[in-house]
């Protein structure tokens, strides 16, 4: 049996349509079977509510008198992209305020507008014959704008890998706070309620299909940026009129140590036309598997610590290495459910007209990494190759002499086989001189926990280590833990082309 | 019941908490403490019934004492029930009810401040003390 979209629309018009949320679907299919569910259910609504950085809005402010071609535009001190027509601008959710940094950003501007608050517009121009004005400052409410059209380049990720941290220090990431030694796991996404997860072949979701976006009736534009459905990570570009949005489903947020983002509520109604749709909308949290990614590794290909299902993540605990690790969701399942339920009411009331895609979304492609033609500087490019080190059994006095002679502040300490076992600084030695105790040998005063780098490591990663640990030098070690160089704050000067700095 | 005990410059070096335990016989659980050579602050947990006797003895020994009540405050209009706070809290103060609504059990809080720092919606804050 198959149903047509017209039949479903007719049932909606007549008030006879059976609309359910994706959360109810697995049980319905279990009870009625696939054919039974196809006969019974006409529309399945989906929903998700979580942080979606790739969001923003186009504004048209209207023309001033005398007119200005707004080349640079700020809204409450958050810069919007003004490189389009005279009084148009695009504000991105993650753009930070020039005055309030991560506490306020593009997402907050959008939320303030939607909440009915006044927003200050400031713009600059070089002035032209047709647009003579050079500056403008004015307060605007959402209703004062000609258009405020949200267009989010990448929303509604099909699923998202969970996050953990195997290092011994706390990390602040866009996946929230990750405690050391895999002390917690964070995840995002609504699992069985996720729109694409209920239509992974993109049979019902495509260009022109109606959507719920931040409380407004909106539309799917097409595939989202970084759309990668081949691996199960499809995304959507969506749009809706901001003037119809509600702050209940659009929230600015700050991920501590990362920056500003926007919590977006998104839902898509799926017409149930055939058994295949029944099957895909019966997806359960148990069926949706993601990796737990180790964010402690600062490279693009971070390792997976294990596979995990949304059912496990949502249970609050995930077992890892024989331990129960607590999980945190970053998205809100409660609000995702509200999106699906609200959308269900909209469909029943005929507030959204169901439609099939006017253009299909490719369900087979995968996103690839950036092509890099110029490699950034690596540690080997700027490190000091002359290494002065000291044995752990030598006297403190000889360490002091070496530091003086070598004109350095850091002395890597090695054992008899040449392996790095510690580090002493001028500070450690001064301390030993001021508080003469039992310490006589280098091993008594050295720091045993040494933060190191390697020749191949990008300088940016090494710099991050210096900053994070508040230190000014890193021994460069090879695979056998032998010191082959030193990277100090001084070496970083080479990056600015100033070899004379040495 | 939780008390915040502040040690002055003068009392900092004396083993006040140990002294109070010995004098009153009340078993004190130190949940968080920051004490250096001259001053400090400790968060202690004691049985409700022993509040007065412990408070009195601590004051006699020169520490100042405040009772902590409802330390964590949740702004319901900001909270979106995401649950970011759940796994980072060392005291398991936060949980979901069956409808995925965030539940706060403030009695367990030891004021580490982590949740306030990380809440994406900035919905958590520290309340004044009674």
Coordinates of C-alpha atoms in Angstrom, one line a residue:
Chain A
X1 CA 0.0 0.0 0.0
X2 CA 1.1 3.6 -0.7
X3 CA -0.5 6.9 0.1
X4 CA -0.2 10.1 -1.8
X5 CA 0.6 13.5 -0.3
X6 CA -2.7 14.8 -1.6
X7 CA -4.6 12.1 0.4
X8 CA -2.7 13.2 3.5
X9 CA -3.4 16.8 2.9
X10 CA -7.1 16.0 2.4
X11 CA -7.2 14.1 5.7
X12 CA -5.6 17.1 7.4
X13 CA -8.2 19.4 5.9
X14 CA -11.0 17.1 7.0
X15 CA -9.5 16.8 10.5
X16 CA -9.1 13.1 10.1
X17 CA -5.3 12.9 9.9
X18 CA -3.4 10.9 12.5
X19 CA -0.3 12.9 13.4
X20 CA 2.2 11.5 15.9
X21 CA 5.7 12.4 17.1
X22 CA 8.7 10.4 16.2
X23 CA 8.9 9.4 19.8
X24 CA 5.6 7.5 19.6
X25 CA 6.3 5.8 16.3
X26 CA 8.5 2.8 17.5
X27 CA 5.7 1.6 19.7
X28 CA 3.0 2.1 17.1
X29 CA 5.0 0.0 14.5
X30 CA 5.6 -2.6 17.1
X31 CA 1.9 -2.9 17.9
X32 CA 0.4 -2.5 14.4
X33 CA 3.2 -3.8 12.2
X34 CA 4.6 -1.7 9.3
X35 CA 1.5 -2.0 7.0
X36 CA -0.8 -1.3 9.9
X37 CA 1.2 1.7 10.9
X38 CA 1.2 3.0 7.3
X39 CA -2.6 2.7 7.3
X40 CA -2.9 4.4 10.7
X41 CA -0.3 7.2 10.7
X42 CA -0.3 10.1 8.3
X43 CA 2.4 12.4 9.6
X44 CA 5.3 11.9 11.9
X45 CA 6.7 15.1 13.5
X46 CA 10.3 15.4 14.6
X47 CA 12.2 17.9 16.7
X48 CA 15.6 18.9 18.1
X49 CA 16.7 21.8 20.3
X50 CA 20.4 22.4 20.8
X51 CA 23.5 24.5 20.1
X52 CA 23.8 25.2 16.4
X53 CA 26.7 27.6 15.8
X54 CA 26.1 27.8 12.0
X55 CA 23.1 30.1 12.3
X56 CA 22.4 33.7 11.5
X57 CA 20.0 36.2 9.9
X58 CA 19.7 38.6 7.1
X59 CA 18.4 42.0 8.0
X60 CA 17.2 44.9 5.9
X61 CA 17.2 48.1 7.9
X62 CA 15.5 50.5 5.5
X63 CA 17.2 53.6 4.1
X64 CA 18.2 56.6 6.2
X65 CA 18.0 60.2 5.1
X66 CA 20.4 61.2 3.7
X67 CA 21.1 57.6 2.6
X68 CA 24.1 55.6 3.7
X69 CA 25.7 52.5 2.2
X70 CA 26.5 50.6 5.4
X71 CA 29.9 49.1 4.8
X72 CA 30.6 48.1 8.3
X73 CA 27.7 47.3 10.6
X74 CA 27.5 46.6 14.3
X75 CA 24.4 45.6 16.3
X76 CA 24.9 46.1 20.0
X77 CA 28.6 46.2 19.2
X78 CA 28.5 42.8 17.4
X79 CA 29.7 43.1 13.9
X80 CA 27.4 42.0 11.1
X81 CA 28.6 41.3 7.6
X82 CA 27.9 44.4 5.5
X83 CA 29.5 43.4 2.3
X84 CA 26.1 43.1 0.6
X85 CA 23.7 45.8 -0.6
X86 CA 23.5 49.2 1.1
X87 CA 21.2 48.5 4.1
X88 CA 21.4 44.7 4.2
X89 CA 23.6 42.8 6.6
X90 CA 24.0 39.2 7.8
X91 CA 24.7 38.5 11.5
X92 CA 26.3 35.3 12.5
X93 CA 25.4 33.6 15.8
X94 CA 29.0 33.2 17.0
X95 CA 30.3 36.7 16.3
X96 CA 31.6 38.1 19.6
X97 CA 30.8 41.6 20.8
X98 CA 33.7 44.1 20.5
X99 CA 33.0 45.3 24.0
X100 CA 31.6 42.3 25.9
X101 CA 33.6 39.5 24.3
X102 CA 32.1 36.0 24.9
X103 CA 29.4 37.3 27.2
X104 CA 27.4 38.7 24.3
X105 CA 27.4 37.9 20.6
X106 CA 25.4 37.5 17.4
X107 CA 23.1 34.9 19.1
X108 CA 22.3 37.4 21.8
X109 CA 21.4 40.1 19.2
X110 CA 19.0 37.6 17.6
X111 CA 17.5 36.7 21.0
X112 CA 17.1 40.3 22.0
X113 CA 15.3 41.1 18.8
X114 CA 13.0 38.2 19.1
X115 CA 12.3 39.0 22.8
X116 CA 11.2 42.5 21.7
X117 CA 14.2 44.4 23.0
X118 CA 15.8 47.4 21.3
X119 CA 19.1 46.9 19.6
X120 CA 21.5 49.6 18.7
X121 CA 22.6 49.8 15.0
X122 CA 25.9 51.5 14.2
X123 CA 27.2 51.7 10.7
X124 CA 30.1 53.3 8.8
X125 CA 30.6 54.1 5.2
X126 CA 33.2 55.8 3.0
X127 CA 30.5 57.9 1.3
X128 CA 29.5 58.0 -2.4
X129 CA 27.6 60.3 -4.6
X130 CA 24.5 58.2 -4.3
X131 CA 25.1 57.4 -0.6
X132 CA 26.7 60.5 0.9
X133 CA 26.2 59.7 4.6
X134 CA 29.2 58.3 6.5
X135 CA 27.9 57.3 9.9
X136 CA 24.7 56.3 11.6
X137 CA 23.6 55.3 15.0
X138 CA 20.0 54.3 15.8
X139 CA 17.9 52.0 18.0
X140 CA 15.8 49.4 16.4
X141 CA 13.1 47.0 17.3
X142 CA 12.5 43.8 15.3
X143 CA 9.3 45.4 14.0
X144 CA 11.3 48.4 12.6
X145 CA 13.2 46.1 10.2
X146 CA 11.9 45.5 6.7
X147 CA 13.1 41.9 6.9
X148 CA 14.7 39.7 9.5
X149 CA 15.1 36.4 7.8
X150 CA 17.0 33.7 9.6
X151 CA 19.0 31.6 7.2
X152 CA 21.0 28.9 9.0
X153 CA 23.7 27.3 6.8
X154 CA 24.1 24.2 9.0
X155 CA 21.4 23.0 11.4
X156 CA 19.9 19.7 12.5
X157 CA 22.9 17.5 12.4
X158 CA 21.6 13.9 12.0
X159 CA 23.6 12.8 15.1
X160 CA 26.7 14.1 16.8
X161 CA 29.7 12.3 18.3
X162 CA 29.9 12.4 22.1
X163 CA 32.9 13.9 23.8
X164 CA 35.3 12.9 26.6
X165 CA 38.8 13.9 27.6
X166 CA 41.6 11.4 28.4
X167 CA 44.2 14.0 29.5
X168 CA 44.9 15.0 33.1
X169 CA 43.5 18.5 32.8
X170 CA 40.0 20.0 32.4
X171 CA 39.1 21.1 28.9
X172 CA 36.7 23.8 27.9
X173 CA 35.2 22.9 24.5
X174 CA 32.2 23.6 22.3
X175 CA 31.1 20.2 23.8
X176 CA 31.1 21.8 27.2
X177 CA 33.4 21.2 30.2
X178 CA 35.3 17.9 29.8
X179 CA 36.7 16.6 33.1
X180 CA 40.1 15.0 33.2
X181 CA 40.8 11.3 32.9
X182 CA 37.4 10.8 31.2
X183 CA 35.5 12.1 34.2
X184 CA 32.4 12.8 32.1
X185 CA 30.9 12.4 28.7
X186 CA 29.0 15.1 26.9
X187 CA 26.7 14.6 23.9
X188 CA 24.2 16.6 21.8
X189 CA 21.1 15.7 19.8
X190 CA 17.7 14.4 20.3
X191 CA 18.3 10.9 19.0
X192 CA 15.1 9.3 17.8
X193 CA 13.4 12.7 17.5
X194 CA 16.0 14.1 15.1
X195 CA 14.6 15.1 11.7
X196 CA 17.2 13.5 9.4
X197 CA 17.5 10.4 11.6
X198 CA 13.8 9.8 10.7
X199 CA 14.5 10.2 7.0
X200 CA 18.2 9.3 6.4
X201 CA 17.7 8.7 2.7
X202 CA 16.3 12.2 2.3
X203 CA 13.1 11.0 0.6
X204 CA 10.8 13.4 2.4
X205 CA 13.2 16.1 3.6
X206 CA 14.4 18.3 0.8
X207 CA 14.2 21.8 -0.7
X208 CA 10.9 23.6 -0.1
X209 CA 9.7 21.2 2.6
X210 CA 8.0 23.0 5.6
X211 CA 9.8 23.2 8.9
X212 CA 9.4 24.5 12.4
X213 CA 12.3 26.9 13.1
X214 CA 12.6 28.7 16.5
X215 CA 8.8 28.8 16.8
X216 CA 8.2 30.1 13.3
X217 CA 6.8 28.2 10.3
X218 CA 9.8 28.0 8.0
X219 CA 11.3 25.9 5.3
X220 CA 14.2 23.6 4.3
X221 CA 16.4 25.4 1.8
X222 CA 18.4 22.3 1.0
X223 CA 21.5 20.5 2.2
X224 CA 23.5 22.2 4.9
X225 CA 27.1 23.1 4.9
X226 CA 29.4 20.2 5.7
X227 CA 26.6 17.8 4.8
X228 CA 28.0 14.3 5.1
X229 CA 25.2 11.8 4.9
X230 CA 27.3 9.0 3.6
X231 CA 28.8 8.6 7.1
X232 CA 25.5 9.4 8.9
X233 CA 26.2 13.1 9.4
X234 CA 23.7 14.9 7.2
X235 CA 22.8 18.5 7.8
X236 CA 20.2 21.0 6.6
X237 CA 20.1 24.7 5.6
X238 CA 16.9 26.1 6.9
X239 CA 15.1 29.5 6.9
X240 CA 12.2 31.3 8.6
X241 CA 10.9 34.8 9.4
X242 CA 12.4 36.0 12.6
X243 CA 9.4 38.2 13.3
X244 CA 7.4 35.0 13.9
X245 CA 9.9 33.4 16.2
X246 CA 9.6 32.8 20.0
X247 CA 12.4 33.1 22.6
X248 CA 11.2 29.7 23.9
X249 CA 12.8 28.1 20.9
X250 CA 15.7 30.5 20.2
X251 CA 18.3 31.1 22.9
X252 CA 21.7 32.6 23.0
X253 CA 24.3 30.7 25.0
X254 CA 27.9 30.9 25.9
X255 CA 30.0 27.8 26.0
X256 CA 32.6 28.7 28.6
X257 CA 36.1 28.9 27.1
X258 CA 34.7 28.5 23.6
X259 CA 32.4 31.3 22.9
X260 CA 28.9 32.3 21.8
X261 CA 26.4 30.0 20.1
X262 CA 22.7 29.8 19.4
X263 CA 20.3 27.2 20.7
X264 CA 17.9 26.5 17.9
X265 CA 14.6 24.6 17.9
X266 CA 14.0 22.8 14.6
X267 CA 11.4 20.3 13.6
X268 CA 10.2 18.8 10.3
X269 CA 6.9 17.0 9.6
X270 CA 7.3 13.8 7.6
X271 CA 4.3 12.6 5.6
X272 CA 4.0 8.8 5.9
X273 CA 3.6 7.7 2.3
X274 CA 5.0 4.2 2.2
X275 CA 6.5 1.4 4.3
X276 CA 10.0 2.8 3.9
X277 CA 8.9 6.0 5.7
X278 CA 7.3 3.9 8.4
X279 CA 10.5 2.0 8.8
X280 CA 12.7 5.0 9.0
X281 CA 10.4 6.9 11.4
X282 CA 10.4 3.8 13.7
X283 CA 14.1 4.5 14.6
X284 CA 14.9 4.0 18.3
X285 CA 17.7 5.6 20.4
X286 CA 19.2 2.1 20.6
X287 CA 19.7 2.1 16.8
X288 CA 21.6 5.4 16.7
X289 CA 25.3 4.9 17.3
X290 CA 28.0 7.5 17.7
X291 CA 31.7 7.5 18.8
X292 CA 32.9 8.9 22.1
X293 CA 35.7 11.2 20.8
X294 CA 38.7 12.0 22.8
X295 CA 39.0 15.8 22.8
X296 CA 42.3 15.6 24.6
X297 CA 44.0 15.0 21.3
X298 CA 44.3 18.4 19.6
X299 CA 44.2 17.2 16.0
X300 CA 41.4 16.8 13.4
X301 CA 41.4 13.1 13.6
X302 CA 40.7 12.6 17.2
X303 CA 40.5 9.0 18.3
X304 CA 37.3 7.3 19.3
X305 CA 37.3 5.8 22.8
X306 CA 34.3 3.6 22.2
X307 CA 31.0 3.4 20.3
X308 CA 27.8 4.3 22.2
X309 CA 24.1 4.5 21.4
X310 CA 21.9 7.5 22.2
X311 CA 20.0 5.1 24.5
X312 CA 23.1 4.7 26.6
X313 CA 24.0 8.4 26.5
X314 CA 20.4 9.3 27.6
X315 CA 20.5 6.8 30.4
X316 CA 22.8 9.2 32.3
X317 CA 25.7 6.7 32.5
X318 CA 28.1 5.1 30.0
X319 CA 30.5 2.3 30.9
X320 CA 34.1 3.0 30.0
X321 CA 37.1 0.9 31.1
X322 CA 34.9 -0.8 33.7
X323 CA 33.7 2.5 35.2
X324 CA 30.3 4.2 35.1
X325 CA 30.9 7.6 33.6
X326 CA 28.2 10.2 34.0
X327 CA 26.9 11.9 30.8
X328 CA 25.6 15.4 30.2
X329 CA 23.4 16.4 27.3
X330 CA 24.1 19.9 25.9
X331 CA 20.9 19.9 23.9
X332 CA 17.5 19.8 25.6
X333 CA 15.5 16.7 25.0
X334 CA 12.6 18.4 26.9
X335 CA 12.5 21.2 24.4
X336 CA 13.1 18.9 21.4
X337 CA 9.9 17.1 22.5
X338 CA 8.1 20.4 22.7
X339 CA 9.1 21.2 19.2
X340 CA 7.7 17.9 17.9
X341 CA 4.5 18.3 19.9
X342 CA 4.0 21.9 18.8
X343 CA 4.7 20.9 15.2
X344 CA 2.1 18.1 15.6
X345 CA -0.5 20.7 16.6
X346 CA 0.5 22.9 13.7
X347 CA 0.0 20.1 11.2
X348 CA -3.3 19.1 12.7
X349 CA -4.5 22.7 12.6
X350 CA -3.3 23.1 9.0
X351 CA -0.9 25.8 10.0
X352 CA 1.8 24.2 7.8
X353 CA 1.0 22.9 4.4
X354 CA 2.8 19.6 3.8
X355 CA 4.9 19.3 0.7
X356 CA 7.3 17.0 -0.9
X357 CA 10.8 18.2 -1.9
X358 CA 11.0 20.4 -5.0
X359 CA 14.6 19.3 -5.2
X360 CA 16.1 16.2 -3.6
X361 CA 19.0 16.4 -1.2
X362 CA 22.0 14.1 -2.0
X363 CA 22.1 11.3 0.5
X364 CA 25.4 9.9 -0.6
X365 CA 28.0 12.6 -0.4
X366 CA 30.6 13.1 2.3
X367 CA 32.4 16.3 3.4
X368 CA 36.2 16.3 3.1
X369 CA 38.8 18.2 5.1
X370 CA 40.4 21.5 4.1
X371 CA 42.9 21.3 1.3
X372 CA 46.0 23.0 2.8
X373 CA 48.5 24.3 0.3
X374 CA 50.8 26.0 2.8
X375 CA 51.8 24.1 5.9
X376 CA 51.8 26.2 9.1
X377 CA 55.0 26.5 11.1
X378 CA 56.0 23.4 13.0
X379 CA 58.2 23.2 16.1
X380 CA 61.2 22.0 14.1
X381 CA 61.1 25.3 12.1
X382 CA 61.8 27.5 15.1
X383 CA 63.1 25.3 17.9
X384 CA 66.6 25.8 19.5
X385 CA 68.7 22.8 18.4
X386 CA 71.4 23.5 20.9
X387 CA 70.3 21.7 24.1
X388 CA 72.1 22.0 27.4
X389 CA 70.9 19.3 29.8
X390 CA 72.0 18.0 33.1
X391 CA 72.0 14.6 34.8
X392 CA 69.6 14.0 37.7
X393 CA 72.4 13.0 40.1
X394 CA 74.5 16.1 39.5
X395 CA 74.7 18.8 42.2
X396 CA 72.4 21.8 42.2
X397 CA 75.5 24.0 42.0
X398 CA 76.5 22.6 38.6
X399 CA 72.9 23.1 37.4
X400 CA 73.3 26.7 38.4
X401 CA 76.6 27.0 36.5
X402 CA 75.1 25.4 33.4
X403 CA 72.2 27.8 33.4
X404 CA 74.5 30.8 33.7
X405 CA 76.9 29.6 31.1
X406 CA 74.1 28.5 28.7
X407 CA 72.2 31.8 29.2
X408 CA 69.0 29.9 29.6
X409 CA 66.4 29.6 32.2
X410 CA 65.4 26.0 31.6
X411 CA 67.5 22.9 32.0
X412 CA 66.1 19.5 31.0
X413 CA 67.1 16.7 33.3
X414 CA 68.1 13.4 31.8
X415 CA 68.8 9.9 33.3
X416 CA 71.8 7.8 32.6
X417 CA 70.2 6.5 29.4
X418 CA 69.6 10.0 28.1
X419 CA 65.9 10.0 28.6
X420 CA 64.1 13.1 29.8
X421 CA 63.1 12.7 33.5
X422 CA 62.6 16.3 34.7
X423 CA 63.2 20.0 34.3
X424 CA 64.8 22.6 36.5
X425 CA 64.5 26.3 36.1
X426 CA 66.4 29.3 37.5
X427 CA 63.4 29.7 39.8
X428 CA 63.8 26.2 41.2
X429 CA 67.5 26.9 41.9
X430 CA 66.8 30.3 43.5
X431 CA 64.3 28.6 45.7
X432 CA 66.8 25.9 46.7
X433 CA 69.3 28.6 47.6
X434 CA 66.9 30.7 49.6
X435 CA 65.5 27.7 51.5
X436 CA 68.5 25.5 51.9
X437 CA 67.1 22.2 53.1
X438 CA 68.2 18.6 52.5
X439 CA 68.2 19.1 48.7
X440 CA 71.7 18.7 47.2
X441 CA 71.1 17.0 43.9
X442 CA 69.2 18.1 40.8
X443 CA 66.7 15.2 41.3
X444 CA 65.7 16.7 44.6
X445 CA 64.5 20.0 43.2
X446 CA 63.5 19.1 39.6
X447 CA 59.9 19.1 38.4
X448 CA 59.2 15.5 37.4
X449 CA 56.1 16.3 35.3
X450 CA 57.4 17.8 32.2
X451 CA 55.2 19.2 29.5
X452 CA 56.9 18.4 26.1
X453 CA 56.5 18.9 22.4
X454 CA 57.7 17.1 19.3
X455 CA 59.4 18.3 16.1
X456 CA 56.4 17.7 14.0
X457 CA 53.9 19.4 16.3
X458 CA 52.3 22.6 14.9
X459 CA 53.6 25.7 16.7
X460 CA 50.0 26.7 17.5
X461 CA 49.5 23.5 19.6
X462 CA 52.8 24.1 21.4
X463 CA 51.9 27.7 22.1
X464 CA 48.6 26.5 23.5
X465 CA 50.6 24.2 25.9
X466 CA 52.7 27.2 27.0
X467 CA 49.7 29.3 27.7
X468 CA 47.6 26.6 29.4
X469 CA 50.4 25.6 31.8
X470 CA 51.7 29.1 32.3
X471 CA 55.3 28.1 31.4
X472 CA 57.8 29.6 29.0
X473 CA 59.7 26.6 27.5
X474 CA 59.0 23.1 26.2
X475 CA 61.7 20.4 25.7
X476 CA 61.3 18.9 22.2
X477 CA 61.6 15.1 22.5
X478 CA 61.9 12.3 20.0
X479 CA 60.1 9.0 20.1
X480 CA 62.6 7.6 22.8
X481 CA 62.0 10.6 25.1
X482 CA 65.4 12.0 24.2
X483 CA 65.6 15.8 24.2
X484 CA 66.5 17.0 20.7
X485 CA 65.7 20.7 21.1
X486 CA 64.0 23.4 23.2
X487 CA 61.1 25.6 22.3
X488 CA 61.1 28.8 24.3
X489 CA 59.0 31.9 24.2
X490 CA 62.0 33.6 22.6
X491 CA 61.9 31.2 19.6
X492 CA 58.4 32.3 18.8
X493 CA 59.8 35.7 17.8
X494 CA 61.1 33.9 14.6
X495 CA 57.5 33.6 13.5
X496 CA 57.3 37.3 12.9
X497 CA 60.2 37.2 10.4
X498 CA 62.5 38.8 12.9
X499 CA 65.6 36.6 13.1
X500 CA 67.4 39.7 14.4
X501 CA 65.4 39.1 17.6
X502 CA 67.9 36.4 18.6
Chain B
X1 CA 23.3 21.1 57.4
X2 CA 26.2 23.0 55.9
X3 CA 28.2 25.8 57.6
X4 CA 30.7 28.2 56.1
X5 CA 33.5 28.7 58.7
X6 CA 35.8 31.6 58.2
X7 CA 39.1 31.7 60.0
X8 CA 40.7 35.0 60.8
X9 CA 44.4 35.8 60.5
X10 CA 44.9 35.0 64.1
X11 CA 43.0 31.7 64.4
X12 CA 44.3 30.3 61.1
X13 CA 47.1 28.2 62.6
X14 CA 45.1 26.6 65.3
X15 CA 43.4 23.2 64.7
X16 CA 39.9 24.7 65.3
X17 CA 37.8 22.1 63.6
X18 CA 39.6 19.2 65.3
X19 CA 39.2 21.1 68.6
X20 CA 35.4 21.5 68.0
X21 CA 35.1 17.8 67.1
X22 CA 36.8 16.8 70.3
X23 CA 34.9 19.3 72.5
X24 CA 31.4 18.7 71.1
X25 CA 31.8 15.1 70.0
X26 CA 30.0 16.0 66.7
X27 CA 31.5 14.4 63.6
X28 CA 32.3 17.2 61.2
X29 CA 32.6 16.5 57.5
X30 CA 34.9 19.0 55.7
X31 CA 33.5 19.2 52.2
X32 CA 35.7 22.0 50.9
X33 CA 38.4 24.0 52.4
X34 CA 40.8 26.7 51.4
X35 CA 43.2 27.5 54.2
X36 CA 46.7 29.0 53.9
X37 CA 49.1 30.0 56.6
X38 CA 47.2 33.1 57.7
X39 CA 43.5 32.7 56.9
X40 CA 40.9 30.6 55.2
X41 CA 37.4 29.3 54.7
X42 CA 35.9 25.8 55.1
X43 CA 32.6 24.4 54.1
X44 CA 31.5 21.8 56.7
X45 CA 28.6 19.4 56.9
X46 CA 27.1 18.5 60.3
X47 CA 24.0 16.7 61.5
X48 CA 21.1 19.2 61.7
X49 CA 20.6 18.8 65.5
X50 CA 24.1 19.7 66.3
X51 CA 24.1 23.1 64.6
X52 CA 23.9 25.3 67.6
X53 CA 26.5 23.6 69.7
X54 CA 29.0 23.5 66.8
X55 CA 28.3 27.1 65.9
X56 CA 28.8 28.2 69.4
X57 CA 32.0 26.3 69.9
X58 CA 33.5 27.6 66.6
X59 CA 32.6 31.1 67.5
X60 CA 34.2 30.8 70.9
X61 CA 37.4 29.6 69.2
X62 CA 37.4 32.7 67.1
X63 CA 36.0 31.5 63.8
X64 CA 33.0 33.2 62.2
X65 CA 30.2 30.9 61.1
X66 CA 27.3 31.3 58.6
X67 CA 24.6 28.7 57.8
X68 CA 24.3 27.8 54.1
X69 CA 20.8 27.4 52.7
X70 CA 19.6 26.9 49.1
X71 CA 23.0 27.8 47.8
X72 CA 22.4 27.2 44.1
X73 CA 19.7 29.2 42.5
X74 CA 18.2 28.2 39.1
X75 CA 16.6 30.9 36.9
X76 CA 13.8 28.8 35.5
X77 CA 13.1 31.4 32.8
X78 CA 16.7 31.0 31.4
X79 CA 17.1 27.2 32.0
X80 CA 16.3 25.1 28.9
X81 CA 16.8 21.8 30.7
X82 CA 19.8 20.8 28.6
X83 CA 21.7 19.0 31.4
X84 CA 25.2 20.3 30.8
X85 CA 25.5 20.7 34.6
X86 CA 24.6 17.1 35.4
X87 CA 27.9 15.4 34.7
X88 CA 30.3 18.1 35.9
X89 CA 28.9 18.4 39.4
X90 CA 31.0 16.5 41.9
X91 CA 28.0 16.2 44.3
X92 CA 25.3 15.0 41.9
X93 CA 23.2 18.0 42.7
X94 CA 21.5 17.9 39.3
X95 CA 19.3 15.3 37.7
X96 CA 16.4 14.9 35.2
X97 CA 12.9 13.9 36.3
X98 CA 10.9 11.5 34.1
X99 CA 9.9 14.4 31.8
X100 CA 13.5 15.5 31.2
X101 CA 13.1 18.5 33.4
X102 CA 16.1 19.6 35.4
X103 CA 15.9 18.9 39.2
X104 CA 18.2 20.7 41.6
X105 CA 19.0 19.1 44.9
X106 CA 20.8 22.0 46.5
X107 CA 21.3 20.3 49.9
X108 CA 24.3 18.4 48.5
X109 CA 26.0 21.5 47.0
X110 CA 29.5 22.3 48.2
X111 CA 29.8 25.6 46.4
X112 CA 32.5 24.5 44.0
X113 CA 31.0 26.9 41.4
X114 CA 31.7 24.7 38.4
X115 CA 28.0 24.6 37.3
X116 CA 27.7 28.4 37.5
X117 CA 30.8 28.7 35.3
X118 CA 29.7 26.3 32.6
X119 CA 25.9 26.8 32.3
X120 CA 25.4 27.7 28.6
X121 CA 22.4 29.7 29.5
X122 CA 23.9 31.4 32.5
X123 CA 20.9 30.2 34.5
X124 CA 22.7 29.2 37.7
X125 CA 23.9 31.5 40.4
X126 CA 24.9 31.5 44.0
X127 CA 22.3 32.6 46.4
X128 CA 22.9 34.6 49.5
X129 CA 23.2 32.8 52.7
X130 CA 20.7 32.7 55.6

